[in-house]
CSV table of C-alpha atoms in Angstrom, one decimal:
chain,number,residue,atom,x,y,z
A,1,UNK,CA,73.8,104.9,76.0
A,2,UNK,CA,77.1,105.8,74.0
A,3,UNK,CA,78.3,103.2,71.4
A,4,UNK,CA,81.9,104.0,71.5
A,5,UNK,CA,83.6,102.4,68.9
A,6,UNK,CA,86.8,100.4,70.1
A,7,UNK,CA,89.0,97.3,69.7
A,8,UNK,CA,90.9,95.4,72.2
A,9,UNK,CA,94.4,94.2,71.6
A,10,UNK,CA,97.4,92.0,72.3
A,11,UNK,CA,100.4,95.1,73.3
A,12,UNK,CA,102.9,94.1,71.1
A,13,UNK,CA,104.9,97.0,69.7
A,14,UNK,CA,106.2,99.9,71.8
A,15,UNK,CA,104.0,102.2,70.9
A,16,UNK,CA,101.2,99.8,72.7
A,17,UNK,CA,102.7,99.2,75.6
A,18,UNK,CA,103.1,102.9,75.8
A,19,UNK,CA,99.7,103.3,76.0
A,20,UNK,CA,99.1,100.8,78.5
A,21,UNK,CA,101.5,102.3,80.7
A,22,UNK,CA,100.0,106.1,80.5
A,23,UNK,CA,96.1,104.3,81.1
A,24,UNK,CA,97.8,102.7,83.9
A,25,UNK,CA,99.4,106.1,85.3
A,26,UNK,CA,96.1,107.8,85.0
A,27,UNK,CA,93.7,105.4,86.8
A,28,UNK,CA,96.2,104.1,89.5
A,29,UNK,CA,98.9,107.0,90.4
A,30,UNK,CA,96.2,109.8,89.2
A,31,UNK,CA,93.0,108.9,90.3
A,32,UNK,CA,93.7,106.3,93.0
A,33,UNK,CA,97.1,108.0,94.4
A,34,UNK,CA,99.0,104.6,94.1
A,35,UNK,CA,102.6,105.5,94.6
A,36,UNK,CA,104.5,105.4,90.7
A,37,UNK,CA,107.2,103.2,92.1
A,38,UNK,CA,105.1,100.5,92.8
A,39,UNK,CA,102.7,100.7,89.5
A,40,UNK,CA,105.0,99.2,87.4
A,41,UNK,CA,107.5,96.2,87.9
A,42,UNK,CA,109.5,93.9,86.9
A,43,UNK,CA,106.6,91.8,85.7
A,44,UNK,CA,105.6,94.3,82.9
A,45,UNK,CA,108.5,92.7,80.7
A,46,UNK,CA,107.3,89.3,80.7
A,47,UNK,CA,103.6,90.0,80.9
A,48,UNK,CA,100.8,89.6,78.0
A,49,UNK,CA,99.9,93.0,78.0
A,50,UNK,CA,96.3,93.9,76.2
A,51,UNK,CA,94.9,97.2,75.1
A,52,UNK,CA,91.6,99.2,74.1
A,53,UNK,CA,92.1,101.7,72.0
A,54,UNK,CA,89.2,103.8,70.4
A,55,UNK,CA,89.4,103.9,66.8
A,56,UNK,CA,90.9,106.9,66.4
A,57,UNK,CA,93.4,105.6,68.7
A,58,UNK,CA,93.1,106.8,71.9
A,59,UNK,CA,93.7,104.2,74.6
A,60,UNK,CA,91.0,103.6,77.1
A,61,UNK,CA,92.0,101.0,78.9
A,62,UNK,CA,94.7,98.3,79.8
A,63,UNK,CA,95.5,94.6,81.9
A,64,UNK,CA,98.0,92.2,82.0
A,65,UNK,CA,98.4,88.5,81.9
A,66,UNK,CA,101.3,87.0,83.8
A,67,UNK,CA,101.5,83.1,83.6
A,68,UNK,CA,104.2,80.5,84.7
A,69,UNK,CA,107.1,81.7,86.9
A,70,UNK,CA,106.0,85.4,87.1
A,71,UNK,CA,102.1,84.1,88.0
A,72,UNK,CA,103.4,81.5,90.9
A,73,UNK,CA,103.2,84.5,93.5
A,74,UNK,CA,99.5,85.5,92.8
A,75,UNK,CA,98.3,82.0,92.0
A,76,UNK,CA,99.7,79.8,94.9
A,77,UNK,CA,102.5,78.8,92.2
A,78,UNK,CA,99.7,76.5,90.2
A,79,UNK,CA,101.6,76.8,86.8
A,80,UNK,CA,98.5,76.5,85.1
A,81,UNK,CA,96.8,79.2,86.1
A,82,UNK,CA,97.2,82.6,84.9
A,83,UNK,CA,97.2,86.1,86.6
A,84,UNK,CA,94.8,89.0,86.1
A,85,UNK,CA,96.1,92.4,87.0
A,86,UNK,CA,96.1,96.0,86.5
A,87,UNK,CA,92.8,96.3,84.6
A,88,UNK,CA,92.1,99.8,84.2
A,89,UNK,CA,89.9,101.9,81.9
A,90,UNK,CA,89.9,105.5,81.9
A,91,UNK,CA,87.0,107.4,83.3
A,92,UNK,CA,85.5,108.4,80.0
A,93,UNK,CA,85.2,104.9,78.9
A,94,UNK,CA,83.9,103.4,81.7
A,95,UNK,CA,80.7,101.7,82.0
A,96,UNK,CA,80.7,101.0,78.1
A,97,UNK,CA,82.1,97.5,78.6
A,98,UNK,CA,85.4,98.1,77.8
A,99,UNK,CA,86.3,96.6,80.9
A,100,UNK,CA,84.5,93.4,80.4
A,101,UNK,CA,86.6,93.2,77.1
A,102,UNK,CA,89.7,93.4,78.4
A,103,UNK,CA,89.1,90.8,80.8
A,104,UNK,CA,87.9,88.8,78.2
A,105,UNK,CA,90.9,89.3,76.2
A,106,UNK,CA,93.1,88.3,78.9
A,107,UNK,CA,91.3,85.2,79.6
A,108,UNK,CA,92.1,84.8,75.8
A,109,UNK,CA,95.6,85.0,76.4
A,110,UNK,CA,95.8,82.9,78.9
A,111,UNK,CA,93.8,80.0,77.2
A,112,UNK,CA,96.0,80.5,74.1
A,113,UNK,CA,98.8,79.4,76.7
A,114,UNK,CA,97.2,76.3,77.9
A,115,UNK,CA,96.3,77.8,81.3
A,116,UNK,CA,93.1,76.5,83.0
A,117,UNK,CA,92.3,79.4,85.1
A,118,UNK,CA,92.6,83.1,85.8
A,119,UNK,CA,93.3,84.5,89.6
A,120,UNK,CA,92.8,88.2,90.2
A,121,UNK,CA,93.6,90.3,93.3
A,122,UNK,CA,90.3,92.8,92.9
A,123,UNK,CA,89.9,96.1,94.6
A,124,UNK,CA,86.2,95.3,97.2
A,125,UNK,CA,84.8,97.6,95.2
A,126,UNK,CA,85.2,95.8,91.9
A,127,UNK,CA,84.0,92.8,93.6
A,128,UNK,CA,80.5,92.6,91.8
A,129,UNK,CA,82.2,93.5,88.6
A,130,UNK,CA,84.1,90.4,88.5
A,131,UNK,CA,81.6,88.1,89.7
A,132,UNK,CA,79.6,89.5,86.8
A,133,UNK,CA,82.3,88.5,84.7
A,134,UNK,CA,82.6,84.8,86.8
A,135,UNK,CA,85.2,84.9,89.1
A,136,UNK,CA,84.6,83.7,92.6
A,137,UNK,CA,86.2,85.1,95.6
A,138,UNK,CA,88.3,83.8,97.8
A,139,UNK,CA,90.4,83.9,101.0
A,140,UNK,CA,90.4,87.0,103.5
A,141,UNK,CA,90.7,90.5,102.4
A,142,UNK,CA,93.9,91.8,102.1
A,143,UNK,CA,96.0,95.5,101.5
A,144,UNK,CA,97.4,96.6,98.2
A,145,UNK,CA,99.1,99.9,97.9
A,146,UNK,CA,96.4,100.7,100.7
A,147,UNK,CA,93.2,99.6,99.3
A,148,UNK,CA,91.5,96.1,100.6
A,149,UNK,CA,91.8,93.4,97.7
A,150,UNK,CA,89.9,89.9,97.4
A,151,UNK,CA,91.9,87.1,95.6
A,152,UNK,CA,89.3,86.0,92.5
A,153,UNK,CA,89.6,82.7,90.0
A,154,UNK,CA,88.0,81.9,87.0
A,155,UNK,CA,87.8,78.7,85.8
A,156,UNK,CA,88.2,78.5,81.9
């Protein structure tokens, strides 16, 4: 078992978000072949954007928190929930928790805002890795940029 040694962070400077954004273009347009112009959005302006960077920083992974009018689309337009999305870690950090740490971060976030719970839209396949993690699924499965999605929640 590798003990990489990383910290997770709030994205506040440029330089951060940078680094989101290239984690982002790796996993999602790289690996899973999501089309560029729908990875990013209008959202990524107003979202909480949180980051793992090893320490001699190189990102490894990335999510977003969007809450009140940008969340109301994910979240049934509860203003007190919060929305989980584009969690990604790149392949060499994966399965060393780095994931798990950026969904806690987010949750974080989002309680630091006053929200009461987290919604997700989570690839089938990362169904179990959420439900470790707490979040219940919900509803029928759905498309995303042509993989089937589950909506999640967490309560916090």
């Amino acid at each position: 078992m590798s003990t990489l040694a990383y910290e997770v962070r709030v994205a506040e400077d440029p330089a951060d978000r940078e680094a989101c954004f290239t984690v982002r273009k790796e996993v999602f347009v790289g690996e899973q072949g999501v089309p560029e112009d729908i990875e990013y959005d209008v959202y990524d302006a107003v979202a909480v954007h949180v980051l793992a960077v090893r320490e001699d920083g190189v990102p490894l992974g990335t999510g977003r928190l969007l809450f009140g009018e940008a969340a109301g689309g994910k979240t049934g337009g509860d203003p007190s929930v919060g929305s989980l999305g584009r969690l990604a870690v790149t392949r060499e950090a994966r399965g060393l928790g780095v994931g798990a740490a950026l969904v806690r971060a987010v949750e974080e976030a989002a309680r630091a805002r006053g929200l009461t719970a987290v919604d997700l839209h989570a690839q089938t396949q990362a169904l179990g890795f959420y439900e470790r993690l707490g979040y219940m699924a919900y509803g029928p499965e759905f498309p995303d940029a042509g993989m089937p999605h589950r909506a999640m929640r967490r309560v916090l």
